C-alpha positions as semicolon CSV with decimal commas, in nm:
position;residue;x (nm);y (nm);z (nm)
1;M;6,953;8,095;9,326
2;G;7,114;7,727;9,358
3;E;6,967;7,578;9,120
4;A;7,006;7,804;8,794
5;R;7,389;7,841;8,885
6;G;7,564;7,603;8,548
7;H;7,241;7,685;8,358
8;I;7,247;7,987;8,277
9;C;7,445;7,979;7,948
10;W;7,656;7,605;7,843
11;A;7,522;7,312;7,769
12;P;7,619;7,054;8,057
13;W;7,885;6,889;7,845
14;M;8,066;7,256;7,763
15;R;8,020;7,329;8,155
16;R;8,266;7,012;8,225
17;I;8,485;7,096;7,927
18;S;8,532;7,467;8,150
19;R;8,595;7,349;8,478
20;A;8,913;7,149;8,330
21;I;9,016;7,414;8,236
22;P;9,290;7,484;8,501
23;S;9,192;7,843;8,470
24;D;9,103;8,123;8,806
25;P;8,933;8,316;8,869
26;R;8,596;8,218;8,656
27;C;8,231;8,270;8,616
28;K;8,054;8,273;8,908
29;L;7,804;8,099;8,780
30;C;7,911;7,897;8,420
31;D;8,267;7,859;8,569
32;T;8,396;8,021;8,221
33;P;8,771;8,105;8,315
34;F;8,868;8,425;8,316
35;G;9,284;8,391;8,417
36;A;9,487;8,236;8,063
37;P;9,463;7,982;7,908
38;G;9,128;7,971;7,941
39;N;9,084;8,398;7,903
40;V;9,045;8,328;7,514
41;M;8,684;8,257;7,509
42;R;8,676;8,623;7,535
43;F;8,686;8,682;7,205
44;I;8,330;8,519;7,205
45;G;8,161;8,664;7,473
46;F;8,217;8,512;7,777
47;G;8,503;8,851;7,890
48;P;8,413;8,918;8,225
49;S;8,046;9,125;8,216
50;R;8,190;9,560;8,299
51;L;7,801;9,452;8,493
52;N;8,004;9,268;8,785
53;R;8,368;9,186;8,769
54;R;8,229;8,823;8,861
55;I;8,002;8,694;8,603
56;C;8,106;8,598;8,264
57;S;7,947;8,857;7,928
58;G;7,756;8,579;7,842
59;C;7,604;8,535;8,144
60;I;7,453;8,854;8,249
61;H;7,297;8,831;7,884
62;A;7,116;8,473;7,898
63;L;6,950;8,693;8,236
64;E;6,911;9,007;8,069
65;K;6,672;8,730;7,785
66;R;6,507;8,544;8,121
67;P;6,548;8,870;8,396
68;G;6,415;8,809;8,760
69;G;6,519;8,644;9,039
70;A;6,385;8,549;9,381
71;E;6,385;8,618;9,739
72;I;6,692;8,387;9,976
73;E;6,868;8,418;10,292
74;L;7,201;8,521;10,210
75;S;7,528;8,717;10,404
76;L;7,667;9,036;10,275
77;M;8,002;9,223;10,374
78;F;7,994;9,636;10,363
79;A;8,329;9,789;10,349
80;D;8,381;10,122;10,399
81;V;8,681;10,350;10,331
82;R;8,671;10,557;10,686
83;G;8,735;10,981;10,625
84;S;8,743;10,906;10,257
85;T;8,672;11,334;10,200
86;G;8,985;11,435;10,442
87;L;9,204;11,127;10,208
88;A;9,061;11,276;9,831
89;E;9,141;11,620;9,995
90;R;9,548;11,604;10,077
91;M;9,643;11,420;9,765
92;S;9,574;11,463;9,417
93;A;9,214;11,344;9,203
94;A;9,469;11,100;9,047
95;E;9,663;10,928;9,390
96;F;9,317;10,976;9,554
97;S;9,203;10,749;9,233
98;Q;9,500;10,520;9,198
99;L;9,456;10,482;9,615
100;M;9,039;10,385;9,587
101;A;9,104;10,114;9,311
102;R;9,444;9,981;9,537
103;F;9,117;9,921;9,782
104;Y;8,893;9,800;9,497
105;G;9,174;9,572;9,330
106;A;9,175;9,375;9,747
107;A;8,844;9,336;9,807
108;A;8,735;9,158;9,506
109;D;9,083;8,953;9,525
110;V;8,969;8,868;9,936
111;V;8,585;8,817;9,780
112;D;8,693;8,585;9,569
113;R;8,893;8,379;9,727
114;R;8,570;8,301;9,971
115;N;8,310;8,201;9,609
116;G;8,129;8,538;9,718
117;I;8,059;8,767;9,486
118;V;8,130;9,151;9,401
119;D;7,866;9,338;9,361
120;K;7,861;9,711;9,334
121;F;8,264;9,951;9,422
122;V;7,989;10,290;9,510
123;G;8,248;10,547;9,623
124;D;8,367;10,481;9,945
125;Q;8,280;10,175;9,959
126;A;8,246;9,757;9,816
127;M;7,973;9,531;9,863
128;A;7,967;9,169;9,854
129;L;7,715;8,869;9,796
130;F;7,739;8,530;9,953
131;I;7,497;8,343;9,789
132;P;7,401;7,996;9,960
133;G;7,437;7,908;9,629
134;F;7,757;7,994;9,554
135;A;7,919;7,992;9,910
136;G;7,763;7,734;10,055
137;A;7,561;7,639;10,400
138;D;7,911;7,947;10,510
139;H;7,735;8,182;10,387
140;A;7,808;8,341;10,701
141;T;8,071;8,302;10,797
142;D;8,264;8,326;10,491
143;A;8,150;8,751;10,512
144;I;8,340;8,698;10,799
145;E;8,639;8,574;10,665
146;A;8,576;8,816;10,340
147;A;8,565;9,131;10,600
148;H;8,880;8,999;10,823
149;E;9,122;8,909;10,558
150;L;9,020;9,256;10,328
151;L;9,186;9,422;10,677
152;D;9,474;9,286;10,706
153;A;9,457;9,343;10,318
154;T;9,507;9,677;10,417
155;G;9,752;9,680;10,638
156;H;9,544;9,683;10,958
157;A;9,734;9,461;11,140
158;E;9,965;9,701;11,153
159;A;9,988;9,976;11,341
160;D;9,917;10,241;11,000
161;P;9,720;10,063;10,762
162;W;9,819;10,188;10,384
163;I;9,388;10,357;10,402
164;P;9,120;10,336;10,669
165;V;8,874;10,055;10,659
166;G;8,547;9,968;10,848
167;A;8,304;9,670;10,729
168;A;8,020;9,513;10,871
169;V;7,899;9,206;10,793
170;H;7,462;9,126;10,837
171;T;7,274;8,794;10,719
172;G;6,901;8,864;10,576
173;L;6,569;8,744;10,297
174;A;6,661;8,986;10,089
175;F;6,572;8,952;9,624
176;V;6,861;8,878;9,445
177;G;6,811;8,873;9,088
178;T;6,869;9,074;8,766
179;V;6,667;9,397;8,849
180;G;6,618;9,710;8,549
181;E;6,683;9,685;8,168
182;G;6,849;9,768;7,879
183;D;7,238;9,955;8,033
184;A;7,046;10,044;8,338
185;F;7,048;9,609;8,382
186;D;7,218;9,440;8,670
187;F;7,246;9,112;8,880
188;T;7,224;9,247;9,284
189;A;7,038;9,247;9,570
190;L;6,713;9,411;9,706
191;G;6,603;9,506;10,080
192;D;6,639;9,534;10,377
193;P;6,928;9,408;10,508
194;V;7,093;9,526;10,172
195;N;7,036;9,874;10,313
196;T;7,079;9,790;10,691
197;A;7,492;9,624;10,552
198;A;7,548;9,951;10,409
199;R;7,448;10,138;10,720
200;M;7,620;9,921;10,926
201;A;7,953;9,968;10,758
202;A;7,880;10,337;10,780
203;S;7,933;10,300;11,147
204;A;8,203;10,023;11,157
205;G;8,568;10,236;11,283
206;I;8,830;10,173;11,196
207;G;8,992;9,812;11,098
208;E;8,647;9,749;11,256
209;I;8,395;9,494;11,209
210;L;8,019;9,467;11,329
211;V;7,836;9,118;11,246
212;S;7,473;9,137;11,378
213;R;7,324;8,894;11,555
214;E;7,230;8,758;11,242
215;A;7,502;8,691;11,072
216;A;7,585;8,554;11,385
217;K;7,352;8,272;11,476
218;V;7,404;8,212;11,117
219;A;7,736;8,169;11,067
220;G;7,790;7,986;11,514
221;L;8,064;8,289;11,557
222;E;8,169;8,239;11,962
223;T;8,064;8,643;12,096
224;A;8,144;8,555;12,396
225;G;8,479;8,806;12,499
226;L;8,333;9,072;12,205
227;E;8,213;9,348;12,288
228;S;7,832;9,420;12,189
229;R;7,623;9,732;12,030
230;T;7,300;9,873;11,956
231;L;7,320;10,068;11,666
232;E;7,055;10,340;11,560
233;L;7,189;10,379;11,204
234;R;7,069;10,661;10,956
235;G;6,653;10,577;10,840
236;R;6,627;10,312;11,001
237;A;6,392;10,258;11,324
238;Q;6,451;9,981;11,480
239;T;6,822;9,878;11,623
240;V;7,026;9,645;11,589
241;D;7,231;9,449;11,801
242;A;7,583;9,319;11,689
243;W;7,909;9,226;11,753
244;V;8,318;9,414;11,727
245;A;8,448;9,098;11,562
246;A;8,748;9,261;11,577
């Protein structure tokens, strides 16, 4: 996956031109600028893809023609809005939609700053991939820091956050690449680490970040003084050891 970065859409000389344009954010695969003035590229098919706002449509089209992926070690960050059913019950549908849009935007901003890729927003949950080919060797650290920054962005440093969020970070070997075909095509990660991270996030309390033993080890997280938990996750036979990092 790391070797494939930047070799999906453009020739090297075009990528150099693209990178020279002072415009962020950019496609995580080919560096096509999405912000002004480079956002003119959207008119020739290189705007943000509807499948993933951090990957351009040109790269998605190229991936569709060359499907596949690889098993790699990566870190995953899931953030879950706690009590979303109750929130939706206490406000109008339009108000709840605006609240979730604000949450999605906050999650996308912190993930992008930490060189992650927003995989998807599903209901009340955000899923982000921190792939070594993009985030570098510090992918687990970046995922943990993104979780911290998301809690700050949602007001958890204060007594009354504007939306209640719990998060989790896990590291493991998963399939990363393209799946499906046609309108059901997606660039994503699949495997036990993905399911584990999602279940961990669902177990996190408001304002908590659960970091698995695997993620803590790769990140070199200092766990002395942190609360440890053994998590029994729904649908999973084995328990997961984790620390509460916030």
